Coordinates of C-alpha atoms in Angstrom, one line a residue:
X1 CA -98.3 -16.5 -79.4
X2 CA -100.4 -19.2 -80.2
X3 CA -100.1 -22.7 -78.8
X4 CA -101.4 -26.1 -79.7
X5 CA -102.1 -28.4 -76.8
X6 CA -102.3 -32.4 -77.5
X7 CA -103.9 -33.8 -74.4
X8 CA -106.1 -36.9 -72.9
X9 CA -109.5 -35.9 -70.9
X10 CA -108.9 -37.3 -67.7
X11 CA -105.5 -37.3 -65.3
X12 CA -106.3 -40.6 -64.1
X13 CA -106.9 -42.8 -67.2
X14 CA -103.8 -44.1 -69.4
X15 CA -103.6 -42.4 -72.2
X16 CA -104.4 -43.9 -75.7
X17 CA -103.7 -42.1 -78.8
X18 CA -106.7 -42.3 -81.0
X19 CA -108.3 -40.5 -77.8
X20 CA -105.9 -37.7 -78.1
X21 CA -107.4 -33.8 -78.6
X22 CA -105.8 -30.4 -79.2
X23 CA -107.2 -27.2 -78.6
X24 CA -105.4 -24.1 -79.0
X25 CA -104.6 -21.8 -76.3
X26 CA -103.0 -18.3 -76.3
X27 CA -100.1 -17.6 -74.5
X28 CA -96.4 -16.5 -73.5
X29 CA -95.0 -19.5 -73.3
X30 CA -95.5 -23.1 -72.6
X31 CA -95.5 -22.3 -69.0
X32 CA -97.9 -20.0 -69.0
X33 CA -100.1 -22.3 -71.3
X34 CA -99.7 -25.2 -68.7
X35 CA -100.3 -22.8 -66.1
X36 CA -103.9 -22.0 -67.7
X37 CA -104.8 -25.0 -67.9
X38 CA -103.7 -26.2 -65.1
X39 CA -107.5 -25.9 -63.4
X40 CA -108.3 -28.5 -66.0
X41 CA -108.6 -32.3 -65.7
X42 CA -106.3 -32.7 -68.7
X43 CA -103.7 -35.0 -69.1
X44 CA -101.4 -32.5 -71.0
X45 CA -99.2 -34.9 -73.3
X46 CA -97.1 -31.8 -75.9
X47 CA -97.3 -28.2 -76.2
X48 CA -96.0 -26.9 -79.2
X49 CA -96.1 -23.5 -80.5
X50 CA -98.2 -22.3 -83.7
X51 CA -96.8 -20.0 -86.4
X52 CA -96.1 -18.8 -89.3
X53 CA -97.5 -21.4 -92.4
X54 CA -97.9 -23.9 -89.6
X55 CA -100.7 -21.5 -88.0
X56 CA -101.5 -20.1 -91.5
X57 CA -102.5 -24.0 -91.9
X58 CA -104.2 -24.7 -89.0
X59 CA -106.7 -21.8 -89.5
X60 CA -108.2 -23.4 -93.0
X61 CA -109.7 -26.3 -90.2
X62 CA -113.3 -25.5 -89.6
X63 CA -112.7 -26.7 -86.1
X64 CA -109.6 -24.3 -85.1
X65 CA -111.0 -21.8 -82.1
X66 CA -108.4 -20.1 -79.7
X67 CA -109.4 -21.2 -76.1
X68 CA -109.9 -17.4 -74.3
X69 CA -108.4 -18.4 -70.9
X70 CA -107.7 -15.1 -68.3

């Protein structure tokens, strides 16, 4: 299942909306999304997951790449 992640860049900063970035991330479940990512200086803020004309949607953006994370 596919995941979108809203997040900030940095743990330690408070974060600000019109800083907020997504990336899409591959997984199980949110758990095991948060656990992947969990290497990762991000300032995880929602995980929701992608499917069905949601995900059909977010595939026509130029920028949507699946993060490949082992």
């Amino acid at each position: 299942m596919i995941f979108k992640v809203y997040y900030q860049d940095s743990k330690t900063e408070v974060p600000v909306r019109e800083k907020t970035k997504t990336v899409f991330v591959e997984g199980d479940s949110e758990r095991d999304v948060r656990t992947k990512l969990a290497d990762r200086p991000y300032n995880i803020e929602f995980v929701t997951a992608v499917e069905g004309k949601f995900l059909e949607y977010e595939k026509q953006s130029e920028d949507f790449k699946v993060l490949e994370i082992g």
